PDB file of N, CA and C in Angstrom:
ATOM      1  N   ARG A   1      52.553 -67.583 -41.138  1.00 95.00           N
ATOM      2  CA  ARG A   1      52.763 -68.012 -39.770  1.00 95.00           C
ATOM      3  C   ARG A   1      54.208 -67.744 -39.405  1.00 95.00           C
ATOM      4  N   ILE A   2      54.388 -67.147 -38.229  1.00 97.00           N
ATOM      5  CA  ILE A   2      55.723 -66.864 -37.714  1.00 97.00           C
ATOM      6  C   ILE A   2      55.931 -67.720 -36.474  1.00 97.00           C
ATOM      7  N   LEU A   3      57.013 -68.469 -36.465  1.00 96.00           N
ATOM      8  CA  LEU A   3      57.328 -69.352 -35.354  1.00 96.00           C
ATOM      9  C   LEU A   3      58.300 -68.655 -34.415  1.00 96.00           C
ATOM     10  N   ALA A   4      57.923 -68.586 -33.135  1.00 96.00           N
ATOM     11  CA  ALA A   4      58.820 -68.048 -32.110  1.00 96.00           C
ATOM     12  C   ALA A   4      59.181 -69.184 -31.170  1.00 96.00           C
ATOM     13  N   ILE A   5      60.448 -69.559 -31.153  1.00 94.00           N
ATOM     14  CA  ILE A   5      60.923 -70.619 -30.271  1.00 94.00           C
ATOM     15  C   ILE A   5      61.395 -69.954 -28.988  1.00 94.00           C
ATOM     16  N   LEU A   6      60.770 -70.330 -27.869  1.00 95.00           N
ATOM     17  CA  LEU A   6      60.992 -69.658 -26.602  1.00 95.00           C
ATOM     18  C   LEU A   6      61.691 -70.570 -25.607  1.00 95.00           C
ATOM     19  N   ASP A   7      62.466 -69.961 -24.732  1.00 90.00           N
ATOM     20  CA  ASP A   7      63.174 -70.682 -23.681  1.00 90.00           C
ATOM     21  C   ASP A   7      62.465 -70.425 -22.355  1.00 90.00           C
ATOM     22  N   PRO A   8      61.767 -71.418 -21.814  1.00 89.00           N
ATOM     23  CA  PRO A   8      61.018 -71.198 -20.583  1.00 89.00           C
ATOM     24  C   PRO A   8      61.897 -70.966 -19.357  1.00 89.00           C
ATOM     25  N   THR A   9      63.201 -71.181 -19.487  1.00 87.00           N
ATOM     26  CA  THR A   9      64.089 -70.942 -18.351  1.00 87.00           C
ATOM     27  C   THR A   9      64.651 -69.517 -18.351  1.00 87.00           C
ATOM     28  N   ALA A  10      64.391 -68.755 -19.414  1.00 90.00           N
ATOM     29  CA  ALA A  10      64.910 -67.389 -19.524  1.00 90.00           C
ATOM     30  C   ALA A  10      63.857 -66.382 -19.079  1.00 90.00           C
ATOM     31  N   THR A  11      64.308 -65.287 -18.508  1.00 91.00           N
ATOM     32  CA  THR A  11      63.369 -64.242 -18.090  1.00 91.00           C
ATOM     33  C   THR A  11      62.982 -63.346 -19.258  1.00 91.00           C
ATOM     34  N   ALA A  12      63.910 -63.056 -20.143  1.00 94.00           N
ATOM     35  CA  ALA A  12      63.622 -62.233 -21.323  1.00 94.00           C
ATOM     36  C   ALA A  12      63.357 -63.151 -22.507  1.00 94.00           C
ATOM     37  N   GLN A  13      62.445 -62.733 -23.368  1.00 94.00           N
ATOM     38  CA  GLN A  13      62.088 -63.514 -24.548  1.00 94.00           C
ATOM     39  C   GLN A  13      62.224 -62.637 -25.799  1.00 94.00           C
ATOM     40  N   PRO A  14      63.461 -62.339 -26.220  1.00 95.00           N
ATOM     41  CA  PRO A  14      63.636 -61.467 -27.383  1.00 95.00           C
ATOM     42  C   PRO A  14      63.033 -62.051 -28.658  1.00 95.00           C
ATOM     43  N   ALA A  15      62.990 -63.362 -28.798  1.00 94.00           N
ATOM     44  CA  ALA A  15      62.384 -63.967 -29.991  1.00 94.00           C
ATOM     45  C   ALA A  15      60.888 -63.660 -30.038  1.00 94.00           C
ATOM     46  N   LEU A  16      60.239 -63.657 -28.887  1.00 96.00           N
ATOM     47  CA  LEU A  16      58.813 -63.345 -28.841  1.00 96.00           C
ATOM     48  C   LEU A  16      58.580 -61.882 -29.197  1.00 96.00           C
ATOM     49  N   ASP A  17      59.420 -61.019 -28.674  1.00 95.00           N
ATOM     50  CA  ASP A  17      59.280 -59.593 -28.982  1.00 95.00           C
ATOM     51  C   ASP A  17      59.407 -59.342 -30.488  1.00 95.00           C
ATOM     52  N   LYS A  18      60.427 -59.931 -31.103  1.00 97.00           N
ATOM     53  CA  LYS A  18      60.646 -59.727 -32.533  1.00 97.00           C
ATOM     54  C   LYS A  18      59.529 -60.361 -33.355  1.00 97.00           C
ATOM     55  N   ALA A  19      59.126 -61.574 -32.998  1.00 97.00           N
ATOM     56  CA  ALA A  19      58.067 -62.260 -33.732  1.00 97.00           C
ATOM     57  C   ALA A  19      56.747 -61.505 -33.611  1.00 97.00           C
ATOM     58  N   THR A  20      56.488 -60.920 -32.448  1.00 97.00           N
ATOM     59  CA  THR A  20      55.261 -60.145 -32.247  1.00 97.00           C
ATOM     60  C   THR A  20      55.250 -58.919 -33.162  1.00 97.00           C
ATOM     61  N   ARG A  21      56.378 -58.222 -33.233  1.00 96.00           N
ATOM     62  CA  ARG A  21      56.465 -57.060 -34.125  1.00 96.00           C
ATOM     63  C   ARG A  21      56.227 -57.470 -35.581  1.00 96.00           C
ATOM     64  N   LEU A  22      56.846 -58.575 -35.996  1.00 97.00           N
ATOM     65  CA  LEU A  22      56.672 -59.045 -37.371  1.00 97.00           C
ATOM     66  C   LEU A  22      55.229 -59.467 -37.644  1.00 97.00           C
ATOM     67  N   ALA A  23      54.615 -60.140 -36.702  1.00 97.00           N
ATOM     68  CA  ALA A  23      53.222 -60.581 -36.887  1.00 97.00           C
ATOM     69  C   ALA A  23      52.286 -59.383 -36.991  1.00 97.00           C
ATOM     70  N   ARG A  24      52.520 -58.377 -36.168  1.00 96.00           N
ATOM     71  CA  ARG A  24      51.691 -57.163 -36.244  1.00 96.00           C
ATOM     72  C   ARG A  24      51.860 -56.480 -37.600  1.00 96.00           C
ATOM     73  N   ALA A  25      53.084 -56.424 -38.078  1.00 96.00           N
ATOM     74  CA  ALA A  25      53.367 -55.719 -39.332  1.00 96.00           C
ATOM     75  C   ALA A  25      52.830 -56.463 -40.557  1.00 96.00           C
ATOM     76  N   THR A  26      52.749 -57.782 -40.476  1.00 96.00           N
ATOM     77  CA  THR A  26      52.372 -58.566 -41.653  1.00 96.00           C
ATOM     78  C   THR A  26      50.990 -59.206 -41.565  1.00 96.00           C
ATOM     79  N   GLY A  27      50.402 -59.211 -40.378  1.00 95.00           N
ATOM     80  CA  GLY A  27      49.116 -59.881 -40.192  1.00 95.00           C
ATOM     81  C   GLY A  27      49.230 -61.390 -40.104  1.00 95.00           C
ATOM     82  N   ALA A  28      50.432 -61.885 -39.885  1.00 97.00           N
ATOM     83  CA  ALA A  28      50.658 -63.328 -39.810  1.00 97.00           C
ATOM     84  C   ALA A  28      50.227 -63.878 -38.457  1.00 97.00           C
ATOM     85  N   GLU A  29      49.944 -65.179 -38.450  1.00 97.00           N
ATOM     86  CA  GLU A  29      49.685 -65.867 -37.182  1.00 97.00           C
ATOM     87  C   GLU A  29      51.013 -66.044 -36.465  1.00 97.00           C
ATOM     88  N   LEU A  30      50.982 -65.968 -35.152  1.00 97.00           N
ATOM     89  CA  LEU A  30      52.166 -66.132 -34.330  1.00 97.00           C
ATOM     90  C   LEU A  30      52.087 -67.486 -33.627  1.00 97.00           C
ATOM     91  N   ALA A  31      53.011 -68.379 -33.945  1.00 97.00           N
ATOM     92  CA  ALA A  31      53.058 -69.704 -33.342  1.00 97.00           C
ATOM     93  C   ALA A  31      54.153 -69.723 -32.284  1.00 97.00           C
ATOM     94  N   LEU A  32      53.770 -70.001 -31.042  1.00 97.00           N
ATOM     95  CA  LEU A  32      54.713 -70.036 -29.930  1.00 97.00           C
ATOM     96  C   LEU A  32      55.086 -71.481 -29.630  1.00 97.00           C
ATOM     97  N   TYR A  33      56.370 -71.719 -29.474  1.00 95.00           N
ATOM     98  CA  TYR A  33      56.868 -73.065 -29.210  1.00 95.00           C
ATOM     99  C   TYR A  33      57.854 -73.002 -28.063  1.00 95.00           C
ATOM    100  N   ALA A  34      57.638 -73.827 -27.052  1.00 92.00           N
ATOM    101  CA  ALA A  34      58.554 -73.877 -25.916  1.00 92.00           C
ATOM    102  C   ALA A  34      59.576 -74.969 -26.149  1.00 92.00           C
ATOM    103  N   CYS A  35      60.812 -74.603 -26.019  1.00 80.00           N
ATOM    104  CA  CYS A  35      61.910 -75.549 -26.176  1.00 80.00           C
ATOM    105  C   CYS A  35      62.573 -75.723 -24.815  1.00 80.00           C
ATOM    106  N   ASP A  36      62.524 -76.935 -24.297  1.00 73.00           N
ATOM    107  CA  ASP A  36      63.153 -77.194 -23.003  1.00 73.00           C
ATOM    108  C   ASP A  36      64.615 -77.533 -23.244  1.00 73.00           C
ATOM    109  N   PRO A  37      65.525 -76.673 -22.801  1.00 60.00           N
ATOM    110  CA  PRO A  37      66.929 -76.870 -23.123  1.00 60.00           C
ATOM    111  C   PRO A  37      67.607 -77.990 -22.343  1.00 60.00           C
ATOM    112  N   ASP A  38      66.924 -78.573 -21.331  1.00 64.00           N
ATOM    113  CA  ASP A  38      67.588 -79.583 -20.507  1.00 64.00           C
ATOM    114  C   ASP A  38      66.662 -80.751 -20.190  1.00 64.00           C
ATOM    115  N   PRO A  39      66.388 -81.617 -21.175  1.00 65.00           N
ATOM    116  CA  PRO A  39      65.509 -82.756 -20.911  1.00 65.00           C
ATOM    117  C   PRO A  39      66.135 -83.780 -19.973  1.00 65.00           C
ATOM    118  N   SER A  40      67.420 -83.656 -19.693  1.00 69.00           N
ATOM    119  CA  SER A  40      68.087 -84.626 -18.819  1.00 69.00           C
ATOM    120  C   SER A  40      67.531 -84.591 -17.397  1.00 69.00           C
ATOM    121  N   ARG A  41      66.844 -83.494 -17.051  1.00 72.00           N
ATOM    122  CA  ARG A  41      66.248 -83.436 -15.712  1.00 72.00           C
ATOM    123  C   ARG A  41      65.239 -84.557 -15.524  1.00 72.00           C
ATOM    124  N   ILE A  42      64.472 -84.848 -16.556  1.00 76.00           N
ATOM    125  CA  ILE A  42      63.487 -85.918 -16.470  1.00 76.00           C
ATOM    126  C   ILE A  42      64.159 -87.277 -16.635  1.00 76.00           C
ATOM    127  N   GLN A  43      65.106 -87.363 -17.530  1.00 76.00           N
ATOM    128  CA  GLN A  43      65.773 -88.639 -17.790  1.00 76.00           C
ATOM    129  C   GLN A  43      66.565 -89.130 -16.597  1.00 76.00           C
ATOM    130  N   SER A  44      66.940 -88.232 -15.702  1.00 78.00           N
ATOM    131  CA  SER A  44      67.710 -88.644 -14.525  1.00 78.00           C
ATOM    132  C   SER A  44      66.820 -89.168 -13.399  1.00 78.00           C
ATOM    133  N   LEU A  45      65.497 -89.054 -13.561  1.00 79.00           N
ATOM    134  CA  LEU A  45      64.567 -89.551 -12.552  1.00 79.00           C
ATOM    135  C   LEU A  45      64.411 -91.062 -12.676  1.00 79.00           C
ATOM    136  N   PRO A  46      63.967 -91.708 -11.599  1.00 82.00           N
ATOM    137  CA  PRO A  46      63.689 -93.150 -11.701  1.00 82.00           C
ATOM    138  C   PRO A  46      62.640 -93.413 -12.780  1.00 82.00           C
ATOM    139  N   LEU A  47      62.747 -94.536 -13.439  1.00 81.00           N
ATOM    140  CA  LEU A  47      61.864 -94.864 -14.560  1.00 81.00           C
ATOM    141  C   LEU A  47      60.393 -94.803 -14.188  1.00 81.00           C
ATOM    142  N   ASP A  48      60.044 -95.197 -12.986  1.00 81.00           N
ATOM    143  CA  ASP A  48      58.628 -95.245 -12.616  1.00 81.00           C
ATOM    144  C   ASP A  48      58.009 -93.862 -12.438  1.00 81.00           C
ATOM    145  N   VAL A  49      58.787 -92.805 -12.361  1.00 85.00           N
ATOM    146  CA  VAL A  49      58.229 -91.456 -12.220  1.00 85.00           C
ATOM    147  C   VAL A  49      58.477 -90.576 -13.452  1.00 85.00           C
ATOM    148  N   GLN A  50      59.214 -91.081 -14.436  1.00 82.00           N
ATOM    149  CA  GLN A  50      59.526 -90.277 -15.610  1.00 82.00           C
ATOM    150  C   GLN A  50      58.282 -89.840 -16.378  1.00 82.00           C
ATOM    151  N   HIS A  51      57.330 -90.728 -16.573  1.00 84.00           N
ATOM    152  CA  HIS A  51      56.121 -90.371 -17.334  1.00 84.00           C
ATOM    153  C   HIS A  51      55.344 -89.262 -16.635  1.00 84.00           C
ATOM    154  N   ALA A  52      55.114 -89.413 -15.342  1.00 86.00           N
ATOM    155  CA  ALA A  52      54.377 -88.390 -14.597  1.00 86.00           C
ATOM    156  C   ALA A  52      55.124 -87.056 -14.616  1.00 86.00           C
ATOM    157  N   ALA A  53      56.439 -87.113 -14.520  1.00 84.00           N
ATOM    158  CA  ALA A  53      57.231 -85.881 -14.550  1.00 84.00           C
ATOM    159  C   ALA A  53      57.143 -85.226 -15.921  1.00 84.00           C
ATOM    160  N   ARG A  54      57.164 -86.024 -16.983  1.00 83.00           N
ATOM    161  CA  ARG A  54      57.065 -85.483 -18.345  1.00 83.00           C
ATOM    162  C   ARG A  54      55.700 -84.826 -18.554  1.00 83.00           C
ATOM    163  N   VAL A  55      54.628 -85.478 -18.102  1.00 86.00           N
ATOM    164  CA  VAL A  55      53.283 -84.919 -18.235  1.00 86.00           C
ATOM    165  C   VAL A  55      53.182 -83.609 -17.456  1.00 86.00           C
ATOM    166  N   ALA A  56      53.711 -83.578 -16.249  1.00 87.00           N
ATOM    167  CA  ALA A  56      53.670 -82.360 -15.439  1.00 87.00           C
ATOM    168  C   ALA A  56      54.460 -81.235 -16.093  1.00 87.00           C
ATOM    169  N   LEU A  57      55.617 -81.555 -16.659  1.00 85.00           N
ATOM    170  CA  LEU A  57      56.432 -80.537 -17.322  1.00 85.00           C
ATOM    171  C   LEU A  57      55.709 -79.993 -18.559  1.00 85.00           C
ATOM    172  N   LEU A  58      55.128 -80.879 -19.360  1.00 87.00           N
ATOM    173  CA  LEU A  58      54.400 -80.429 -20.548  1.00 87.00           C
ATOM    174  C   LEU A  58      53.195 -79.569 -20.176  1.00 87.00           C
ATOM    175  N   ASP A  59      52.485 -79.953 -19.127  1.00 91.00           N
ATOM    176  CA  ASP A  59      51.352 -79.151 -18.670  1.00 91.00           C
ATOM    177  C   ASP A  59      51.806 -77.759 -18.223  1.00 91.00           C
ATOM    178  N   ALA A  60      52.931 -77.710 -17.520  1.00 91.00           N
ATOM    179  CA  ALA A  60      53.456 -76.421 -17.058  1.00 91.00           C
ATOM    180  C   ALA A  60      53.886 -75.555 -18.243  1.00 91.00           C
ATOM    181  N   ARG A  61      54.501 -76.169 -19.242  1.00 91.00           N
ATOM    182  CA  ARG A  61      54.933 -75.404 -20.420  1.00 91.00           C
ATOM    183  C   ARG A  61      53.727 -74.881 -21.193  1.00 91.00           C
ATOM    184  N   ARG A  62      52.685 -75.698 -21.343  1.00 93.00           N
ATOM    185  CA  ARG A  62      51.472 -75.241 -22.041  1.00 93.00           C
ATOM    186  C   ARG A  62      50.837 -74.069 -21.297  1.00 93.00           C
ATOM    187  N   ALA A  63      50.776 -74.161 -19.979  1.00 96.00           N
ATOM    188  CA  ALA A  63      50.194 -73.076 -19.182  1.00 96.00           C
ATOM    189  C   ALA A  63      51.014 -71.804 -19.344  1.00 96.00           C
ATOM    190  N   TRP A  64      52.328 -71.931 -19.364  1.00 95.00           N
ATOM    191  CA  TRP A  64      53.210 -70.772 -19.540  1.00 95.00           C
ATOM    192  C   TRP A  64      52.985 -70.138 -20.909  1.00 95.00           C
ATOM    193  N   LEU A  65      52.924 -70.973 -21.950  1.00 96.00           N
ATOM    194  CA  LEU A  65      52.682 -70.446 -23.294  1.00 96.00           C
ATOM    195  C   LEU A  65      51.316 -69.780 -23.387  1.00 96.00           C
ATOM    196  N   GLU A  66      50.343 -70.353 -22.721  1.00 96.00           N
ATOM    197  CA  GLU A  66      49.011 -69.746 -22.732  1.00 96.00           C
ATOM    198  C   GLU A  66      49.023 -68.368 -22.088  1.00 96.00           C
ATOM    199  N   THR A  67      49.794 -68.202 -21.007  1.00 96.00           N
ATOM    200  CA  THR A  67      49.870 -66.875 -20.376  1.00 96.00           C
ATOM    201  C   THR A  67      50.558 -65.865 -21.295  1.00 96.00           C
ATOM    202  N   LEU A  68      51.474 -66.333 -22.138  1.00 96.00           N
ATOM    203  CA  LEU A  68      52.113 -65.434 -23.103  1.00 96.00           C
ATOM    204  C   LEU A  68      51.169 -65.121 -24.256  1.00 96.00           C
ATOM    205  N   ALA A  69      50.395 -66.103 -24.686  1.00 97.00           N
ATOM    206  CA  ALA A  69      49.507 -65.925 -25.839  1.00 97.00           C
ATOM    207  C   ALA A  69      48.271 -65.090 -25.510  1.00 97.00           C
ATOM    208  N   ARG A  70      47.776 -65.186 -24.290  1.00 96.00           N
ATOM    209  CA  ARG A  70      46.521 -64.511 -23.931  1.00 96.00           C
ATOM    210  C   ARG A  70      46.531 -63.013 -24.235  1.00 96.00           C
ATOM    211  N   PRO A  71      47.533 -62.240 -23.790  1.00 96.00           N
ATOM    212  CA  PRO A  71      47.513 -60.805 -24.113  1.00 96.00           C
ATOM    213  C   PRO A  71      47.717 -60.518 -25.598  1.00 96.00           C
ATOM    214  N   LEU A  72      48.414 -61.398 -26.285  1.00 96.00           N
ATOM    215  CA  LEU A  72      48.591 -61.213 -27.727  1.00 96.00           C
ATOM    216  C   LEU A  72      47.260 -61.415 -28.448  1.00 96.00           C
ATOM    217  N   ASP A  73      46.521 -62.446 -28.027  1.00 96.00           N
ATOM    218  CA  ASP A  73      45.179 -62.669 -28.579  1.00 96.00           C
ATOM    219  C   ASP A  73      44.284 -61.462 -28.312  1.00 96.00           C
ATOM    220  N   ALA A  74      44.357 -60.947 -27.085  1.00 96.00           N
ATOM    221  CA  ALA A  74      43.525 -59.808 -26.712  1.00 96.00           C
ATOM    222  C   ALA A  74      43.868 -58.574 -27.537  1.00 96.00           C
ATOM    223  N   ALA A  75      45.118 -58.490 -27.977  1.00 95.00           N
ATOM    224  CA  ALA A  75      45.555 -57.356 -28.796  1.00 95.00           C
ATOM    225  C   ALA A  75      45.236 -57.557 -30.276  1.00 95.00           C
ATOM    226  N   GLY A  76      44.591 -58.670 -30.609  1.00 95.00           N
ATOM    227  CA  GLY A  76      44.158 -58.885 -31.985  1.00 95.00           C
ATOM    228  C   GLY A  76      45.056 -59.766 -32.826  1.00 95.00           C
ATOM    229  N   LEU A  77      46.114 -60.307 -32.243  1.00 96.00           N
ATOM    230  CA  LEU A  77      46.989 -61.221 -32.999  1.00 96.00           C
ATOM    231  C   LEU A  77      46.426 -62.636 -32.939  1.00 96.00           C
ATOM    232  N   ARG A  78      46.563 -63.349 -34.030  1.00 96.00           N
ATOM    233  CA  ARG A  78      46.202 -64.759 -34.035  1.00 96.00           C
ATOM    234  C   ARG A  78      47.406 -65.557 -33.514  1.00 96.00           C
ATOM    235  N   THR A  79      47.169 -66.371 -32.500  1.00 97.00           N
ATOM    236  CA  THR A  79      48.267 -67.130 -31.910  1.00 97.00           C
ATOM    237  C   THR A  79      47.898 -68.598 -31.785  1.00 97.00           C
ATOM    238  N   SER A  80      48.927 -69.408 -31.751  1.00 96.00           N
ATOM    239  CA  SER A  80      48.821 -70.821 -31.412  1.00 96.00           C
ATOM    240  C   SER A  80      50.065 -71.150 -30.610  1.00 96.00           C
ATOM    241  N   PHE A  81      50.024 -72.262 -29.918  1.00 91.00           N
ATOM    242  CA  PHE A  81      51.207 -72.634 -29.142  1.00 91.00           C
ATOM    243  C   PHE A  81      51.301 -74.140 -29.004  1.00 91.00           C
ATOM    244  N   GLU A  82      52.538 -74.602 -28.788  1.00 84.00           N
ATOM    245  CA  GLU A  82      52.816 -76.026 -28.633  1.00 84.00           C
ATOM    246  C   GLU A  82      53.952 -76.179 -27.650  1.00 84.00           C
TER     247      GLU A  82
END
């Protein structure tokens, strides 16, 4: 298993490119992980909306990772994401 830690705020994902090449060469599973570099955005919200904001952010990150994983799966790579 190869872990690619991705930055959802960046347009280029060089870690994904490198991990994809390695997974293709070795037959390893590719595990995609989104790392949010600025959790303070949620912590600065009022307490009563923090949970809903966290759930919405996690849902958005999962959807983003799924869009990255879908073409890799279609190309024959085994992928997972978190």
